[in-house]
Short mmCIF file of C-alpha atoms in Angstrom, two decimals:
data_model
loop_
_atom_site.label_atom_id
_atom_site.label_comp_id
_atom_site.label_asym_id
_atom_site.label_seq_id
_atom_site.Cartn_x
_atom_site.Cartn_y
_atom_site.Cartn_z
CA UNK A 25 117.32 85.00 99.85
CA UNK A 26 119.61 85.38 96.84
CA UNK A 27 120.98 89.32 96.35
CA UNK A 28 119.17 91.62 93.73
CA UNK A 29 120.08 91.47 90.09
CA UNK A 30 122.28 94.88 89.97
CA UNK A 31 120.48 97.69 88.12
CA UNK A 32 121.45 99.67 84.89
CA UNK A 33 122.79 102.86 84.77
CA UNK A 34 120.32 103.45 82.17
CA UNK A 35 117.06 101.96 84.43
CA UNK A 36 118.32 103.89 87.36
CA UNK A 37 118.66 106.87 85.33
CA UNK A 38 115.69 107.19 83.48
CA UNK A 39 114.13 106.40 87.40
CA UNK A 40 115.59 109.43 88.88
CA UNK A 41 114.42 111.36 86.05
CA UNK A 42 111.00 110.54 86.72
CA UNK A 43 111.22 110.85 90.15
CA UNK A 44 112.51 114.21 89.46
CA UNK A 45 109.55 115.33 86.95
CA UNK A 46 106.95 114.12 88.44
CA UNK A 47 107.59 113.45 92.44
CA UNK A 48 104.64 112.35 94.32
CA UNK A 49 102.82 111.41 90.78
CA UNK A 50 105.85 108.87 90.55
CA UNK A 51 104.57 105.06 90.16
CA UNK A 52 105.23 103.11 92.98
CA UNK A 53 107.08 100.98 90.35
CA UNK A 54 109.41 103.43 89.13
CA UNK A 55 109.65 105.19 92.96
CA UNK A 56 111.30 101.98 94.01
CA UNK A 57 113.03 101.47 91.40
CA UNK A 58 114.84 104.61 92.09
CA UNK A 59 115.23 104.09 95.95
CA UNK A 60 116.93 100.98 94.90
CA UNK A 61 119.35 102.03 92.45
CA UNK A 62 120.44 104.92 95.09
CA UNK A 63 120.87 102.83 97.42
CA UNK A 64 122.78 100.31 95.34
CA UNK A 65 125.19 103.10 94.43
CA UNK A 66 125.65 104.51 97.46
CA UNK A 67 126.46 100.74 98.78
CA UNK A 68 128.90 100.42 95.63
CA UNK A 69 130.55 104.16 96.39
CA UNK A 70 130.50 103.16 100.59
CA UNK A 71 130.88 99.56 100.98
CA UNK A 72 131.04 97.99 104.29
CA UNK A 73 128.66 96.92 107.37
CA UNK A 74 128.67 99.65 109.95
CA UNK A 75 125.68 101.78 109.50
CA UNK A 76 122.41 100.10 107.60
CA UNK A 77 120.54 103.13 105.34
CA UNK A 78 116.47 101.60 105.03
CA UNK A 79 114.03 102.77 102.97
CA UNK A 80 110.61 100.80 103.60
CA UNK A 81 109.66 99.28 101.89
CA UNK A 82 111.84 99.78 98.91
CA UNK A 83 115.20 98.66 99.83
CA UNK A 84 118.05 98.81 102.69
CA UNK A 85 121.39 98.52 102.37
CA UNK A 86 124.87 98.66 104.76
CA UNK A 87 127.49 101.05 104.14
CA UNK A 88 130.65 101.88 105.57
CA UNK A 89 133.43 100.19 106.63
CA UNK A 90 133.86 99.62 110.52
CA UNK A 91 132.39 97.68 113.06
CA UNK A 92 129.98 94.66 111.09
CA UNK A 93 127.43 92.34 112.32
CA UNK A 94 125.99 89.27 111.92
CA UNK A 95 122.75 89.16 113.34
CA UNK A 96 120.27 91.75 114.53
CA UNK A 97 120.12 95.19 114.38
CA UNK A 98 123.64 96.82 113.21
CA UNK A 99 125.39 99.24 114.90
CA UNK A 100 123.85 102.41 113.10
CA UNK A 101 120.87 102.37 111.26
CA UNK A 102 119.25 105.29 109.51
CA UNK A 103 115.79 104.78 108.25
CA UNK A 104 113.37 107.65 106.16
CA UNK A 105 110.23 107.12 103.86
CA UNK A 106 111.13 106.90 100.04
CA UNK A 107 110.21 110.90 99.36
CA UNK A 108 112.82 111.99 101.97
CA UNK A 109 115.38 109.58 100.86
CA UNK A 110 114.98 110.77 97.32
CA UNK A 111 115.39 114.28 98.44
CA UNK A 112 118.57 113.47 100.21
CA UNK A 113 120.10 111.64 97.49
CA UNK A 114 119.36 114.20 94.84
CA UNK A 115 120.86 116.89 97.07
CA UNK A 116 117.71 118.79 97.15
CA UNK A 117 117.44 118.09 101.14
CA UNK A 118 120.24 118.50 103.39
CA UNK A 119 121.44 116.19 106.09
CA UNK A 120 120.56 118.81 108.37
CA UNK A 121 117.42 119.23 106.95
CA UNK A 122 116.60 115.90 107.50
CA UNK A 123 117.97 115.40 111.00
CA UNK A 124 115.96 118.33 112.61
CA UNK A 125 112.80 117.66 113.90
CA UNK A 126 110.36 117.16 111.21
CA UNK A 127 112.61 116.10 108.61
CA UNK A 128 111.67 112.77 108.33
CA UNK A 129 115.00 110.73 108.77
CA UNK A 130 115.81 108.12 111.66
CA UNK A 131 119.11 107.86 112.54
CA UNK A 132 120.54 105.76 115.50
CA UNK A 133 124.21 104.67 116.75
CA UNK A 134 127.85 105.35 115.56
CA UNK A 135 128.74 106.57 112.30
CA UNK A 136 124.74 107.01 111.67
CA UNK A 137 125.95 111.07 110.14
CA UNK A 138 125.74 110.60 106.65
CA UNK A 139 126.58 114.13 105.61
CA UNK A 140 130.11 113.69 104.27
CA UNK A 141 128.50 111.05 101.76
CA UNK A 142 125.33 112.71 100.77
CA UNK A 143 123.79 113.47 98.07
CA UNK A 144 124.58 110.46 96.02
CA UNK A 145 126.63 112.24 92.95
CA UNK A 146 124.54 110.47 90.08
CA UNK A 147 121.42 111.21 91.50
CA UNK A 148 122.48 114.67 92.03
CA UNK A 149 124.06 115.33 88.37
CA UNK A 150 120.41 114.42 87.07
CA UNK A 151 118.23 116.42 89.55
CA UNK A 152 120.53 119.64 88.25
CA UNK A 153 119.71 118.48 84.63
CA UNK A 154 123.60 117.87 84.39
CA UNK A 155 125.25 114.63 82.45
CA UNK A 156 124.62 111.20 83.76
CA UNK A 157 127.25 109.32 83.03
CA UNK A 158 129.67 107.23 85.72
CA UNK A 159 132.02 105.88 85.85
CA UNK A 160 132.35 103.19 88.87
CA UNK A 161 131.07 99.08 89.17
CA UNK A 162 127.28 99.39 88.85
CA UNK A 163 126.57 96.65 86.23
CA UNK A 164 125.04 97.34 83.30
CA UNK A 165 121.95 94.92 82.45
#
């Protein structure tokens, strides 16, 4: 399967700002949209193939540098519905918020503690109404 077409700053943007007006009212469209451009940036801003971040259906990606795999299930996987993981990104839900019982995130194997990486800055610049501009490799369109 070829890889995704990378998405604008300015798509991904004007997706987190939805997301961040109108929450569960988001389209599905525009909620995936977002997942995917977090995820994307996170993957630019972590890259590697130790721990595997999925957010069904939406998108997954694998982060970190360290122990890689080829085939199967990676060494750490973290998995959460698209709410949570927009919550987590935009800094509005801790990583140990998430992790306690209830919280709605999956996490499995070495490295799986994504607190030292979380919220993904972008996302949470917008959610606090502050600039959105970055400066790192996301493409633009």
């Amino acid at each position: 399967m070829p890889a995704r077409k990378a998405i604008s700053i300015s798509d991904g943007v004007a997706a987190i700002r939805a997301w961040c007006e109108s929450r569960e009212n988001t389209p599905r469209a525009t909620l995936a949209l977002a997942v995917r451009f977090t995820l994307q940036v996170l993957a630019e801003d972590y890259p590697g193939g130790a721990v595997e971040v999925r957010v069904p259906p939406f998108g997954a990606v694998q982060i970190i540098q360290g122990t890689s795999h080829t085939r199967g299930t990676p060494p750490a996987v973290v998995e959460m519905n698209a709410a949570t993981w927009m919550r987590l990104a935009t800094g509005e839900l801790t990583w140990a918020e998430g992790r306690a019982k209830g919280g709605g995130v999956s996490a499995s194997g070495e490295r799986s503690d994504l607190s030292e990486i979380l919220p993904v800055p972008i996302a949470r610049r917008i959610a606090a109404g502050e600039s959105s501009g970055r400066s790192t490799t996301t493409e633009e369109n």
